């Protein structure tokens, strides 16, 4: 029985092929029909003429591990047309870990000690099953999370017994349904992990058909070395690698994506490599003096000790306090920040690269977050695609849907086709645009009209519906479906 009919829209199906006029019939959690759909008693009809009907967007780079529970309507993402989030990026996942003391940065981006309460990855999955969110989620295990659970000191490589324990935790997570492992080698708790430590863990990914994603050791002067290190993990372990939020940071490295992208293209010809990016010249993570020193401007996003400073410029805070930048950083800790570290032509070059997927890297618990949390997908569609003409709309949609679904093995997602899950974003191609700014970072985007997840509306007429049809997408189910 048909539940919904989306009548007369322009379908952009996620494969990259040109749009075509068609009706969509939704039955249960699936798309039943794409074409000329007749009337059907009991079906609710929506006139979507003049609008684009696309697969729901897949946010491949998120830190929504806890947001799925804390804000189950997931308005920051649903308002952008996102229907599936990949959590556990940059080496940090909520599971498997329990903590008594405050989490080390960058684990504090996800929550407090009490939020790290999943001794086994399966516990996190069962919590998702019991408390579904509006959106689907699929999960990576963080290498840094594994390290903190297994090691007595983090300022050195893991010892054999520690590697054995991390492998046990990782295998358990893969068995529970994780789709891969992420690393965050740029961050203090993981920077002393040599490539051999990563490779010893990544060896477990291949038999599971899992993936490796990495926030590389260096995105500045040594970015080429870090790319090679990442590719080598993929070759040694025989697994696909995703380079997270690709960029080249610091003034000295402006323009260097002209070097990195050909290197990535050459690697793609030899092995399975993917990459993601967000459409902004500023990055965001925990506050550190090192990162602040490389940025042309720094804005504080949250501070435990000086919460009233969120949204303010770091140098203005330092001036108010009559201290230097390093001292101000110290007094704000623990804290987060936005760093202006990129050059616009690099951002455009990376976005224009045909293999680049879109990932927000949004930080959902920041008090004054980077606008990428609420703006990434509409900004690519409206600003970079329509207004600047970097690529066509079919290509923009492909990079948000069909491409990531294939790379992350999300079978049945990322396509508008009969038989696919009814994860759908309906948007107005003439008006879609991000409205979140650095000053007002939580303003919902314009032009996203209807969002369906597993056949149920989660966002319509500018607000969340309150429905929670999202599912935890486990690796085994995805792989069984792909057979
Ligand atoms: Zn990262
Ligand atoms: Cu990240």
XYZ file of N, CA and C in Angstrom, residues 28-142:
345
model
N 5.674 2.001 3.046
C 6.471 1.566 4.199
C 7.791 2.315 4.213
N 8.890 1.593 4.358
C 10.189 2.265 4.428
C 10.891 2.344 3.078
N 10.189 1.937 2.005
C 10.825 1.862 0.695
C 10.189 2.788 -0.334
N 10.965 3.069 -1.363
C 10.420 3.711 -2.556
C 9.815 2.580 -3.384
N 8.483 2.672 -3.647
C 7.816 1.595 -4.365
C 7.870 1.823 -5.872
N 7.856 3.104 -6.267
C 7.722 3.385 -7.686
C 8.337 4.734 -7.995
N 8.996 4.823 -9.143
C 9.497 6.096 -9.656
C 8.989 6.194 -11.083
N 8.144 7.165 -11.370
C 7.595 7.275 -12.727
C 6.266 7.988 -12.690
N 5.352 7.566 -13.550
C 4.005 8.151 -13.530
C 3.174 7.318 -12.566
N 2.932 7.879 -11.390
C 2.251 7.130 -10.329
C 0.776 7.525 -10.314
N -0.109 6.536 -10.367
C -1.546 6.816 -10.345
C -2.018 7.176 -8.951
N -3.256 7.655 -8.866
C -3.818 7.981 -7.548
C -3.997 6.699 -6.742
N -3.954 6.855 -5.444
C -4.033 5.671 -4.600
C -4.776 6.066 -3.334
N -5.828 5.351 -3.005
C -6.608 5.736 -1.829
C -5.773 5.526 -0.579
N -5.852 6.490 0.295
C -5.100 6.382 1.544
C -3.718 6.980 1.474
N -3.211 7.210 0.258
C -1.880 7.794 0.148
C -1.960 9.313 0.302
N -1.036 9.876 1.039
C -0.959 11.329 1.146
C -0.124 11.858 -0.008
N -0.594 12.904 -0.634
C 0.106 13.447 -1.800
C 0.748 14.789 -1.465
N 1.946 14.977 -1.976
C 2.598 16.291 -1.856
C 2.973 16.744 -3.265
N 2.563 17.943 -3.623
C 2.948 18.507 -4.913
C 4.364 19.060 -4.785
N 5.291 18.446 -5.483
C 6.692 18.916 -5.416
C 7.159 19.436 -6.778
N 6.224 19.892 -7.584
C 6.623 20.416 -8.898
C 7.527 21.642 -8.718
N 8.535 21.705 -9.554
C 9.518 22.788 -9.455
C 10.599 22.507 -8.424
N 10.433 21.435 -7.670
C 11.420 21.088 -6.641
C 12.255 19.884 -7.090
N 13.418 19.747 -6.488
C 14.260 18.584 -6.746
C 13.971 17.515 -5.703
N 13.807 16.283 -6.169
C 13.657 15.133 -5.272
C 14.950 14.333 -5.371
N 15.695 14.310 -4.282
C 17.017 13.682 -4.280
C 17.079 12.640 -3.171
N 18.053 11.736 -3.233
C 18.268 10.860 -2.078
C 18.630 11.732 -0.873
N 18.246 11.324 0.321
C 18.673 12.043 1.514
C 20.193 12.060 1.559
N 20.739 13.159 2.055
C 22.195 13.300 2.048
C 22.835 12.454 3.147
N 24.025 12.000 2.850
C 24.789 11.181 3.799
C 25.929 12.044 4.321
N 25.882 12.376 5.598
C 26.944 13.187 6.193
C 28.034 12.223 6.647
N 29.081 12.105 5.826
C 30.084 11.061 6.065
C 31.046 11.398 7.193
N 31.050 12.662 7.601
C 32.010 13.014 8.653
C 31.282 13.747 9.774
N 30.915 13.013 10.811
C 30.223 13.672 11.924
C 30.808 13.251 13.262
N 30.409 14.049 14.243
C 30.705 13.760 15.647
C 29.375 13.725 16.395
N 28.397 13.073 15.759
C 27.034 13.015 16.297
C 26.809 11.824 17.225
N 27.854 11.186 17.682
C 27.726 9.982 18.531
C 26.714 10.173 19.660
N 26.825 11.303 20.354
C 25.924 11.551 21.487
C 24.736 12.421 21.086
N 24.909 13.225 20.040
C 23.804 14.082 19.586
C 22.581 13.240 19.221
N 22.814 12.032 18.727
C 21.693 11.158 18.363
C 20.770 10.929 19.557
N 21.332 10.941 20.764
C 20.519 10.764 21.983
C 20.119 12.115 22.575
N 21.042 13.073 22.550
C 20.802 14.359 23.215
C 19.788 15.210 22.446
N 19.816 15.124 21.109
C 18.896 15.906 20.261
C 18.341 14.976 19.188
N 17.479 14.030 19.612
C 17.094 12.944 18.688
C 16.377 13.427 17.427
N 15.790 14.626 17.446
C 15.181 15.129 16.204
C 16.262 15.524 15.195
N 17.501 15.704 15.663
C 18.656 15.970 14.797
C 18.405 17.127 13.829
N 17.833 18.207 14.365
C 17.427 19.334 13.515
C 18.610 19.937 12.746
N 19.784 19.977 13.361
C 20.936 20.578 12.672
C 21.181 19.892 11.331
N 20.948 18.595 11.278
C 21.214 17.831 10.063
C 19.962 17.637 9.221
N 18.838 17.304 9.848
C 17.593 17.097 9.092
C 17.246 18.365 8.316
N 17.509 19.524 8.899
C 17.199 20.799 8.237
C 18.035 21.022 6.985
N 19.092 20.235 6.822
C 19.942 20.334 5.627
C 19.611 19.270 4.588
N 18.693 18.365 4.918
C 18.395 17.265 4.001
C 19.193 16.011 4.272
N 19.931 16.002 5.386
C 20.726 14.824 5.744
C 19.805 13.745 6.321
N 19.992 12.508 5.896
C 19.184 11.397 6.414
C 20.021 10.309 7.088
N 21.334 10.320 6.845
C 22.221 9.340 7.491
C 23.502 10.045 7.927
N 23.949 9.756 9.136
C 25.220 10.301 9.609
C 26.204 9.166 9.904
N 27.459 9.394 9.566
C 28.534 8.472 9.948
C 29.170 9.066 11.200
N 29.082 8.366 12.319
C 29.634 8.886 13.573
C 30.976 8.216 13.884
N 31.684 8.794 14.849
C 32.934 8.174 15.306
C 34.160 8.590 14.525
N 34.125 9.754 13.901
C 35.266 10.186 13.093
C 36.407 10.784 13.932
N 37.532 10.982 13.264
C 38.706 11.662 13.848
C 39.294 10.915 15.047
N 39.085 9.605 15.096
C 39.701 8.809 16.162
C 38.892 8.764 17.436
N 37.781 9.527 17.486
C 37.022 9.587 18.729
C 35.608 9.038 18.536
N 35.269 8.018 19.337
C 33.913 7.476 19.381
C 33.555 7.339 20.850
N 32.276 7.417 21.148
C 31.848 7.288 22.558
C 32.115 5.889 23.085
N 32.071 4.906 22.195
C 32.264 3.511 22.599
C 33.465 2.938 21.859
N 34.099 1.890 22.408
C 33.855 1.272 23.702
C 34.761 1.891 24.769
N 34.162 2.565 25.715
C 34.966 3.215 26.756
C 34.079 3.631 27.924
N 34.611 3.489 29.122
C 33.982 4.110 30.294
C 35.052 4.972 30.954
N 34.633 6.114 31.476
C 35.581 7.043 32.089
C 35.087 7.470 33.469
N 36.033 7.631 34.379
C 35.702 8.196 35.686
C 36.063 9.670 35.732
N 37.164 10.011 35.016
C 37.636 11.396 35.043
C 37.275 12.106 33.741
N 37.391 13.429 33.764
C 37.068 14.238 32.578
C 37.810 13.708 31.360
N 37.131 13.586 30.238
C 37.805 13.076 29.033
C 38.888 14.024 28.545
N 39.980 13.435 28.057
C 41.051 14.233 27.466
C 40.549 14.860 26.180
N 41.041 16.076 25.837
C 40.759 16.580 24.502
C 41.424 15.641 23.468
N 40.831 15.335 22.327
C 39.566 15.904 21.849
C 38.324 15.080 22.226
N 38.477 14.086 23.140
C 37.291 13.301 23.498
C 36.212 14.158 24.159
N 36.625 15.299 24.714
C 35.640 16.169 25.370
C 34.719 16.868 24.367
N 35.015 16.730 23.065
C 34.090 17.272 22.060
C 32.779 16.482 22.043
N 32.853 15.220 22.479
C 31.652 14.365 22.404
C 30.825 14.388 23.676
N 31.453 14.679 24.818
C 30.688 14.667 26.059
C 31.598 14.639 27.266
N 30.966 14.486 28.420
C 31.699 14.435 29.684
C 31.961 12.981 30.071
N 32.629 12.821 31.216
C 32.979 11.471 31.675
C 31.743 10.567 31.709
N 30.636 11.107 32.209
C 29.431 10.283 32.371
C 28.864 9.803 31.035
N 29.210 10.516 29.946
C 28.714 10.107 28.627
C 29.495 8.927 28.053
N 30.691 8.726 28.575
C 31.489 7.559 28.163
C 31.097 6.404 29.072
N 30.034 5.720 28.677
C 29.463 4.706 29.562
C 29.131 3.440 28.805
N 29.918 3.149 27.764
C 29.676 1.956 26.965
C 30.913 1.064 26.986
N 30.972 0.085 27.892
C 32.157 -0.775 27.936
C 32.337 -1.579 26.647
N 31.222 -1.887 25.995
C 31.302 -2.639 24.732
C 30.584 -1.858 23.642
N 31.058 -2.000 22.413
C 30.421 -1.276 21.314
C 28.964 -1.696 21.152
N 28.686 -2.966 21.440
C 27.303 -3.456 21.321
C 26.359 -2.684 22.243
N 26.875 -2.174 23.366
C 26.032 -1.398 24.293
C 25.578 -0.093 23.626
N 26.493 0.497 22.872
C 26.149 1.741 22.166
C 25.063 1.459 21.113
N 25.256 0.376 20.363
C 24.251 0.009 19.362
C 22.898 -0.271 20.012
N 22.890 -0.999 21.130
C 21.568 -1.287 21.712
C 20.916 -0.016 22.227
N 21.715 0.939 22.681
C 21.129 2.216 23.077
C 20.488 2.917 21.875
N 21.147 2.836 20.724
C 20.563 3.415 19.503
C 19.266 2.708 19.118
N 19.246 1.397 19.282
C 18.017 0.642 18.970
C 16.878 1.037 19.911
N 17.206 1.197 21.172
C 16.164 1.524 22.168
C 15.705 2.975 22.062
N 16.616 3.847 21.637
C 16.321 5.283 21.575
C 16.606 5.810 20.180
N 15.785 5.430 19.213
C 16.103 5.840 17.845
C 16.023 7.348 17.673
N 16.837 7.855 16.760
C 16.810 9.269 16.407
C 16.028 9.434 15.110
N 15.907 10.674 14.659
C 15.207 10.936 13.398
C 15.995 10.399 12.202
N 17.328 10.322 12.339
C 18.184 9.963 11.206
C 18.840 8.606 11.417
N 19.256 8.006 10.322
C 20.030 6.768 10.387
C 21.452 7.085 10.831
N 22.070 6.115 11.470
C 23.467 6.292 11.875
C 24.245 5.034 11.575
N 25.479 5.234 11.146
C 26.394 4.118 11.000
C 27.703 4.530 11.666
N 28.414 3.559 12.209
C 29.409 3.884 13.236
C 30.824 3.423 12.928
N 31.760 4.325 13.192
C 33.180 3.995 13.183
C 33.649 3.877 14.636
N 34.664 3.054 14.856
C 35.302 2.973 16.172
C 36.522 3.869 16.145
N 36.698 4.686 17.161
C 37.838 5.592 17.182
C 39.085 4.928 17.739
